[in-house]
Amino acid sequence: TITISIETIEKTLCETEYLINKNKEKIQGYQSEKERLIAEINRIRNDMEVKRSLLSNEREGIASNNARLQSLKELLIDRSLTDIFKGEKNEKDYRLLSDVISTNREYEVAIESALSEKVNYLLIDSLDDIVSAINIIKEKHLGKTAILYTSPFNDKGITTNNHETEKTFNINTELILGRASDFISFENGESLIAVQNALSNTYVVKDINTAFNIFKSVRKPEITLVTLDGEVITFDGWIIAGYGKEILKRKREIKELQENIRGQQERITMLENSLTNLASDLEHQKNSLKEIEGLIIDIEKEQSLLIHSLNTYKEEKQRKLKRIDSLKTEISTISLEKESLYKLISSKKEEIER
């Protein structure tokens, strides 16, 4: 009976050790997953910190650009003509010439000087609208206001090619950078002809000395030269120098700022969306980590019970083995006593027979 009990205990011990080893493997697997989740959580947090920093920088940048943009708009002109006409009946989308033209940075000063006050002419493409605008100017008692009729009475534009004037007056074309109108880009064609006509005989040169050399080399060329620094020299001896209002430069800066702001707004939206996704991912990873930690705790509890049971079974086995040893000793003693009694009985028999 004791032997059968020991066999049962040994079988139970094997099963318990098997379960303990399986649980060890599970715990190791869960621990590895826990470490991976912790590393992923730390990565997400670091990524969020980086994106928060980028988002803060973008917001500071867009605030700075908006402030600069507002400042540039205020610097352009004291009171925009387009603002004056807002709110009027039959309101038109009036624009200034400087709103629809642009040029490369290196030619901004020259082109603005060439256009002079024309750079802020009000663009109107209808005679009826011109009459309406003049009536508003009179009603508001405005000062002299220049209007550019973008559908002029003679709309043929420049009929000569880019080099006819140079050839007519035998100008050394190597000294001329080009016709002023060639350096201007137009958003649409509404003011193209008018500007080309206004600048038909205006050319851009490097500097004032180049302009003087050109006028010295030809006889009475009815042209106007403008330098990259903004000096204007006419064929009849007029020279205009000094700093302009930098309208084209500021308009270009405004467009660049507006483009930068659009890019910043897009990046801010992307960063905000990314942070939202990261926050959701972080919450998911934290929930997974919590679940894994719960599983580890449950298995460790089960493991603790199994180890306790294992130790109990081992102790029970040891007690039974000791009991068996004790019984073996008792049996051995009884056997010896039995043998001694057999000898004694035999001796007595022999005495009786005598």
CSV table of C-alpha atoms in Angstrom, one decimal:
chain,number,residue,atom,x,y,z
A,1,THR,CA,0.0,0.0,0.0
A,2,ILE,CA,2.8,2.4,0.9
A,3,THR,CA,4.7,1.5,-2.3
A,4,ILE,CA,1.5,2.2,-4.4
A,5,SER,CA,1.1,5.5,-2.5
A,6,ILE,CA,4.8,6.5,-3.3
A,7,GLU,CA,4.2,5.6,-7.0
A,8,THR,CA,1.2,7.9,-7.0
A,9,ILE,CA,3.2,10.7,-5.4
A,10,GLU,CA,6.0,10.3,-7.9
A,11,LYS,CA,3.5,10.5,-10.8
A,12,THR,CA,2.0,13.6,-9.2
A,13,LEU,CA,5.5,15.1,-8.7
A,14,CYS,CA,6.3,14.5,-12.4
A,15,GLU,CA,3.1,16.2,-13.5
A,16,THR,CA,3.7,19.1,-11.1
A,17,GLU,CA,7.3,19.6,-12.3
A,18,TYR,CA,6.0,19.5,-15.9
A,19,LEU,CA,3.4,22.2,-15.2
A,20,ILE,CA,6.1,24.3,-13.4
A,21,ASN,CA,8.4,24.1,-16.3
A,22,LYS,CA,5.6,25.1,-18.7
A,23,ASN,CA,4.8,28.0,-16.6
A,24,LYS,CA,8.4,29.1,-16.5
A,25,GLU,CA,8.3,29.1,-20.3
A,26,LYS,CA,5.1,31.1,-20.3
A,27,ILE,CA,6.6,33.6,-17.8
A,28,GLN,CA,9.7,34.0,-20.0
A,29,GLY,CA,7.6,34.6,-23.0
A,30,TYR,CA,5.4,37.1,-21.2
A,31,GLN,CA,8.5,38.8,-19.8
A,32,SER,CA,9.9,39.2,-23.3
A,33,GLU,CA,6.6,40.6,-24.5
A,34,LYS,CA,6.6,42.9,-21.5
A,35,GLU,CA,10.1,44.2,-22.3
A,36,ARG,CA,9.1,44.7,-25.9
A,37,LEU,CA,6.0,46.7,-24.9
A,38,ILE,CA,8.0,48.8,-22.4
A,39,ALA,CA,10.5,49.6,-25.2
A,40,GLU,CA,7.7,50.4,-27.6
A,41,ILE,CA,6.0,52.7,-25.0
A,42,ASN,CA,9.2,54.5,-24.4
A,43,ARG,CA,9.8,54.9,-28.1
A,44,ILE,CA,6.2,56.3,-28.6
A,45,ARG,CA,6.7,58.7,-25.7
A,46,ASN,CA,10.1,59.9,-27.1
A,47,ASP,CA,8.4,60.3,-30.5
A,48,MET,CA,5.6,62.3,-29.0
A,49,GLU,CA,8.1,64.5,-27.2
A,50,VAL,CA,9.9,65.2,-30.4
A,51,LYS,CA,6.7,65.9,-32.3
A,52,ARG,CA,5.5,68.2,-29.4
A,53,SER,CA,8.7,70.1,-29.7
A,54,LEU,CA,8.3,70.4,-33.5
A,55,LEU,CA,4.7,71.4,-33.1
A,56,SER,CA,5.7,74.1,-30.6
A,57,ASN,CA,8.4,75.4,-33.0
A,58,GLU,CA,5.9,75.4,-35.9
A,59,ARG,CA,3.3,77.3,-33.9
A,60,GLU,CA,6.0,79.8,-32.8
A,61,GLY,CA,7.1,80.1,-36.4
A,62,ILE,CA,3.6,80.6,-37.8
A,63,ALA,CA,2.9,83.3,-35.1
A,64,SER,CA,6.1,85.1,-36.1
A,65,ASN,CA,5.3,84.8,-39.8
A,66,ASN,CA,1.7,86.1,-39.2
A,67,ALA,CA,3.1,89.0,-37.3
A,68,ARG,CA,5.6,89.7,-40.1
A,69,LEU,CA,2.9,89.3,-42.7
A,70,GLN,CA,0.6,91.9,-40.9
A,71,SER,CA,3.6,94.3,-40.6
A,72,LEU,CA,4.4,94.0,-44.3
A,73,LYS,CA,0.8,94.6,-45.3
A,74,GLU,CA,0.7,97.7,-43.1
A,75,LEU,CA,4.0,99.0,-44.6
A,76,LEU,CA,2.9,98.6,-48.2
A,77,ILE,CA,0.7,101.7,-48.4
A,78,ASP,CA,-1.0,104.0,-45.9
A,79,ARG,CA,-4.4,103.1,-47.0
A,80,SER,CA,-5.0,100.5,-49.7
A,81,LEU,CA,-7.3,101.6,-52.6
A,82,THR,CA,-8.8,98.2,-52.6
A,83,ASP,CA,-9.9,98.7,-49.0
A,84,ILE,CA,-11.5,102.1,-49.9
A,85,PHE,CA,-13.8,100.4,-52.4
A,86,LYS,CA,-14.9,97.6,-50.1
A,87,GLY,CA,-18.5,97.7,-49.0
A,88,GLU,CA,-19.6,99.8,-52.0
A,89,LYS,CA,-22.7,98.8,-54.0
A,90,ASN,CA,-21.9,96.5,-56.9
A,91,GLU,CA,-18.6,95.8,-55.2
A,92,LYS,CA,-15.9,94.7,-57.6
A,93,ASP,CA,-12.8,92.8,-56.9
A,94,TYR,CA,-10.4,95.7,-57.6
A,95,ARG,CA,-6.7,94.9,-57.5
A,96,LEU,CA,-3.5,97.0,-57.7
A,97,LEU,CA,-0.9,96.5,-60.4
A,98,SER,CA,1.6,95.4,-57.7
A,99,ASP,CA,-0.8,92.6,-56.8
A,100,VAL,CA,-0.6,90.9,-60.2
A,101,ILE,CA,3.0,91.3,-61.3
A,102,SER,CA,6.3,89.9,-60.0
A,103,THR,CA,9.9,89.7,-61.0
A,104,ASN,CA,13.1,88.1,-59.8
A,105,ARG,CA,14.7,89.5,-56.7
A,106,GLU,CA,17.7,91.1,-58.5
A,107,TYR,CA,15.3,93.1,-60.8
A,108,GLU,CA,12.8,94.2,-58.1
A,109,VAL,CA,14.3,97.6,-57.5
A,110,ALA,CA,14.8,98.3,-61.2
A,111,ILE,CA,11.3,97.3,-62.2
A,112,GLU,CA,9.7,99.3,-59.4
A,113,SER,CA,11.7,102.3,-60.4
A,114,ALA,CA,10.8,101.9,-64.0
A,115,LEU,CA,7.1,101.7,-63.1
A,116,SER,CA,7.4,104.5,-60.6
A,117,GLU,CA,4.0,105.5,-59.2
A,118,LYS,CA,2.3,103.2,-61.7
A,119,VAL,CA,3.2,100.2,-59.5
A,120,ASN,CA,0.1,100.9,-57.4
A,121,TYR,CA,-2.3,101.9,-60.1
A,122,LEU,CA,-5.8,100.6,-59.5
A,123,LEU,CA,-6.7,97.9,-62.2
A,124,ILE,CA,-10.1,98.2,-63.8
A,125,ASP,CA,-11.2,96.5,-67.0
A,126,SER,CA,-14.5,98.2,-67.7
A,127,LEU,CA,-15.3,101.8,-68.6
A,128,ASP,CA,-18.5,101.6,-66.6
A,129,ASP,CA,-16.5,100.4,-63.5
A,130,ILE,CA,-14.0,103.3,-64.1
A,131,VAL,CA,-16.9,105.8,-64.0
A,132,SER,CA,-18.2,104.1,-60.8
A,133,ALA,CA,-14.8,104.3,-59.3
A,134,ILE,CA,-14.4,108.0,-60.2
A,135,ASN,CA,-17.7,108.7,-58.6
A,136,ILE,CA,-16.6,107.0,-55.4
A,137,ILE,CA,-13.3,109.0,-55.4
A,138,LYS,CA,-15.3,112.2,-55.8
A,139,GLU,CA,-17.8,111.2,-53.1
A,140,LYS,CA,-15.0,110.3,-50.6
A,141,HIS,CA,-13.0,113.4,-51.5
A,142,LEU,CA,-9.9,111.3,-52.2
A,143,GLY,CA,-6.7,112.7,-53.5
A,144,LYS,CA,-5.4,112.1,-57.0
A,145,THR,CA,-6.0,108.4,-57.7
A,146,ALA,CA,-4.4,106.6,-60.6
A,147,ILE,CA,-6.4,104.0,-62.5
A,148,LEU,CA,-5.0,101.6,-65.1
A,149,TYR,CA,-7.6,100.7,-67.8
A,150,THR,CA,-6.6,97.1,-68.6
A,151,SER,CA,-8.6,97.1,-71.9
A,152,PRO,CA,-7.0,100.2,-73.5
A,153,PHE,CA,-8.3,102.0,-76.5
A,154,ASN,CA,-5.4,100.8,-78.5
A,155,ASP,CA,-5.0,97.2,-77.4
A,156,LYS,CA,-2.5,96.2,-80.1
A,157,GLY,CA,0.3,96.3,-77.6
A,158,ILE,CA,3.9,96.4,-78.6
A,159,THR,CA,4.3,95.6,-82.3
A,160,THR,CA,8.0,95.8,-82.5
A,161,ASN,CA,10.2,92.9,-81.4
A,162,ASN,CA,12.5,93.0,-78.5
A,163,HIS,CA,15.5,94.3,-80.5
A,164,GLU,CA,14.0,96.8,-83.0
A,165,THR,CA,14.7,99.8,-80.8
A,166,GLU,CA,18.2,98.6,-80.1
A,167,LYS,CA,18.9,98.2,-83.8
A,168,THR,CA,17.3,101.5,-84.7
A,169,PHE,CA,19.6,103.5,-82.4
A,170,ASN,CA,22.6,101.2,-82.8
A,171,ILE,CA,22.7,100.4,-79.1
A,172,ASN,CA,25.4,97.9,-77.9
A,173,THR,CA,23.0,95.2,-76.8
A,174,GLU,CA,25.8,93.7,-74.6
A,175,LEU,CA,25.4,96.6,-72.3
A,176,ILE,CA,21.6,96.1,-71.9
A,177,LEU,CA,20.3,93.3,-69.6
A,178,GLY,CA,16.9,93.4,-71.4
A,179,ARG,CA,13.6,95.2,-71.9
A,180,ALA,CA,12.1,96.0,-68.5
A,181,SER,CA,8.8,94.4,-69.4
A,182,ASP,CA,10.6,91.1,-70.2
A,183,PHE,CA,11.5,90.8,-66.5
A,184,ILE,CA,7.9,91.0,-65.3
A,185,SER,CA,5.7,88.0,-64.7
A,186,PHE,CA,1.9,88.5,-64.9
A,187,GLU,CA,-0.6,86.4,-62.9
A,188,ASN,CA,-3.1,87.1,-65.8
A,189,GLY,CA,-3.1,89.0,-69.1
A,190,GLU,CA,-5.4,91.8,-67.9
A,191,SER,CA,-2.5,94.3,-67.4
A,192,LEU,CA,0.1,92.8,-69.8
A,193,ILE,CA,-0.6,95.1,-72.7
A,194,ALA,CA,-0.8,98.3,-70.6
A,195,VAL,CA,2.5,97.5,-68.8
A,196,GLN,CA,4.2,96.6,-72.0
A,197,ASN,CA,3.1,99.9,-73.6
A,198,ALA,CA,4.2,101.8,-70.5
A,199,LEU,CA,7.6,100.2,-70.6
A,200,SER,CA,8.0,99.8,-74.3
A,201,ASN,CA,11.2,101.8,-74.5
A,202,THR,CA,12.5,101.2,-71.0
A,203,TYR,CA,15.5,99.0,-70.6
A,204,VAL,CA,17.4,97.5,-67.7
A,205,VAL,CA,21.2,98.1,-67.4
A,206,LYS,CA,23.7,97.1,-64.7
A,207,ASP,CA,24.6,100.6,-63.3
A,208,ILE,CA,24.6,104.3,-63.9
A,209,ASN,CA,28.0,104.3,-65.8
A,210,THR,CA,26.6,101.8,-68.2
A,211,ALA,CA,23.6,104.0,-68.8
A,212,PHE,CA,25.8,107.0,-69.5
A,213,ASN,CA,28.0,105.0,-71.9
A,214,ILE,CA,24.9,104.0,-73.8
A,215,PHE,CA,23.6,107.5,-74.2
A,216,LYS,CA,27.0,108.7,-75.2
A,217,SER,CA,27.3,106.1,-77.9
A,218,VAL,CA,24.0,106.9,-79.7
A,219,ARG,CA,22.3,110.1,-80.9
A,220,LYS,CA,19.0,111.0,-79.2
A,221,PRO,CA,17.6,107.6,-78.5
A,222,GLU,CA,14.1,108.1,-77.2
A,223,ILE,CA,14.5,105.4,-74.5
A,224,THR,CA,14.6,105.2,-70.7
A,225,LEU,CA,17.2,103.3,-68.9
A,226,VAL,CA,16.9,101.9,-65.3
A,227,THR,CA,19.7,100.4,-63.3
A,228,LEU,CA,19.6,97.4,-61.0
A,229,ASP,CA,20.0,99.9,-58.1
A,230,GLY,CA,16.9,101.8,-59.2
A,231,GLU,CA,18.3,104.9,-60.9
A,232,VAL,CA,16.1,106.0,-63.8
A,233,ILE,CA,17.8,107.9,-66.7
A,234,THR,CA,15.7,109.4,-69.5
A,235,PHE,CA,16.9,110.3,-73.1
A,236,ASP,CA,16.2,114.0,-72.4
A,237,GLY,CA,18.5,114.1,-69.3
A,238,TRP,CA,16.2,113.5,-66.4
A,239,ILE,CA,17.8,111.3,-63.7
A,240,ILE,CA,15.7,110.0,-60.8
A,241,ALA,CA,17.6,108.4,-57.8
A,242,GLY,CA,16.9,107.3,-54.3
A,243,TYR,CA,15.1,104.6,-52.4
A,244,GLY,CA,11.5,103.5,-53.4
A,245,LYS,CA,8.9,102.0,-51.2
A,246,GLU,CA,10.1,98.4,-52.0
A,247,ILE,CA,6.5,97.5,-52.9
A,248,LEU,CA,7.5,94.6,-55.2
A,249,LYS,CA,9.9,93.3,-52.6
A,250,ARG,CA,7.3,93.4,-49.9
A,251,LYS,CA,4.7,91.9,-52.1
A,252,ARG,CA,7.1,89.1,-52.9
A,253,GLU,CA,7.9,88.6,-49.2
A,254,ILE,CA,4.1,88.6,-48.5
A,255,LYS,CA,3.6,85.8,-51.0
A,256,GLU,CA,6.6,83.9,-49.7
A,257,LEU,CA,5.3,84.3,-46.1
A,258,GLN,CA,1.8,83.2,-47.2
A,259,GLU,CA,3.3,80.1,-48.8
A,260,ASN,CA,5.4,79.4,-45.7
A,261,ILE,CA,2.3,79.8,-43.5
A,262,ARG,CA,0.4,77.4,-45.7
A,263,GLY,CA,3.2,74.9,-45.4
A,264,GLN,CA,3.4,75.5,-41.6
A,265,GLN,CA,-0.4,75.0,-41.3
A,266,GLU,CA,-0.1,71.7,-43.2
A,267,ARG,CA,2.8,70.6,-41.0
A,268,ILE,CA,0.9,71.6,-37.8
A,269,THR,CA,-2.1,69.6,-39.0
A,270,MET,CA,0.1,66.6,-39.8
A,271,LEU,CA,1.9,66.8,-36.4
A,272,GLU,CA,-1.4,67.1,-34.5
A,273,ASN,CA,-2.8,64.1,-36.4
A,274,SER,CA,0.4,62.2,-35.7
A,275,LEU,CA,0.2,63.0,-32.0
A,276,THR,CA,-3.4,61.9,-31.9
A,277,ASN,CA,-2.4,58.6,-33.5
A,278,LEU,CA,0.6,58.2,-31.2
A,279,ALA,CA,-1.5,58.9,-28.1
A,280,SER,CA,-4.0,56.2,-29.3
A,281,ASP,CA,-1.2,53.8,-30.0
A,282,LEU,CA,0.4,54.6,-26.6
A,283,GLU,CA,-2.9,53.9,-24.8
A,284,HIS,CA,-3.2,50.6,-26.7
A,285,GLN,CA,0.3,49.6,-25.8
A,286,LYS,CA,-0.2,50.5,-22.1
A,287,ASN,CA,-3.4,48.4,-22.0
A,288,SER,CA,-1.5,45.5,-23.6
A,289,LEU,CA,1.3,45.9,-21.0
A,290,LYS,CA,-1.3,46.0,-18.2
A,291,GLU,CA,-2.8,42.8,-19.6
A,292,ILE,CA,0.6,41.1,-19.9
A,293,GLU,CA,1.5,42.1,-16.3
A,294,GLY,CA,-1.9,40.7,-15.1
A,295,LEU,CA,-1.1,37.4,-16.9
A,296,ILE,CA,2.4,37.2,-15.4
A,297,ILE,CA,0.9,37.8,-11.9
A,298,ASP,CA,-1.7,35.1,-12.4
A,299,ILE,CA,0.9,32.6,-13.6
A,300,GLU,CA,3.3,33.5,-10.8
A,301,LYS,CA,0.5,32.8,-8.3
A,302,GLU,CA,-0.2,29.5,-10.0
A,303,GLN,CA,3.5,28.8,-10.0
A,304,SER,CA,3.8,29.5,-6.3
A,305,LEU,CA,1.0,27.1,-5.6
A,306,LEU,CA,2.5,24.4,-7.8
A,307,ILE,CA,5.9,24.8,-6.1
A,308,HIS,CA,4.2,24.6,-2.7
A,309,SER,CA,2.4,21.5,-3.8
A,310,LEU,CA,5.6,20.1,-5.2
A,311,ASN,CA,7.4,20.6,-2.0
A,312,THR,CA,4.5,19.1,-0.1
A,313,TYR,CA,4.6,16.0,-2.3
A,314,LYS,CA,8.3,15.7,-1.9
A,315,GLU,CA,8.0,15.9,1.9
A,316,GLU,CA,5.2,13.3,1.8
A,317,LYS,CA,7.4,11.1,-0.3
A,318,GLN,CA,10.3,11.5,2.1
A,319,ARG,CA,8.1,10.6,5.0
A,320,LYS,CA,6.8,7.5,3.3
A,321,LEU,CA,10.4,6.5,2.3
A,322,LYS,CA,11.4,6.9,5.9
A,323,ARG,CA,8.4,4.9,7.0
A,324,ILE,CA,9.4,2.2,4.6
A,325,ASP,CA,13.0,2.3,5.9
A,326,SER,CA,11.7,2.1,9.5
A,327,LEU,CA,9.4,-0.8,8.5
A,328,LYS,CA,12.3,-2.6,6.8
A,329,THR,CA,14.4,-2.2,10.0
A,330,GLU,CA,11.5,-3.5,12.1
A,331,ILE,CA,11.1,-6.5,9.7
A,332,SER,CA,14.8,-7.1,9.9
A,333,THR,CA,14.7,-7.1,13.7
A,334,ILE,CA,11.7,-9.3,13.8
A,335,SER,CA,13.4,-11.7,11.4
A,336,LEU,CA,16.5,-11.9,13.6
A,337,GLU,CA,14.3,-12.4,16.6
A,338,LYS,CA,12.4,-15.1,14.7
A,339,GLU,CA,15.6,-16.9,13.8
A,340,SER,CA,16.9,-16.7,17.4
A,341,LEU,CA,13.6,-18.2,18.6
A,342,TYR,CA,13.8,-21.0,16.0
A,343,LYS,CA,17.3,-21.7,17.3
A,344,LEU,CA,16.2,-21.6,20.9
A,345,ILE,CA,13.2,-24.0,20.2
A,346,SER,CA,15.5,-26.3,18.4
A,347,SER,CA,17.9,-26.4,21.3
A,348,LYS,CA,15.1,-27.1,23.7
A,349,LYS,CA,13.8,-29.9,21.6
A,350,GLU,CA,17.2,-31.5,21.6
A,351,GLU,CA,17.3,-31.2,25.4
A,352,ILE,CA,13.9,-32.8,25.8
A,353,GLU,CA,14.9,-35.7,23.5
A,354,ARG,CA,17.8,-36.5,25.7
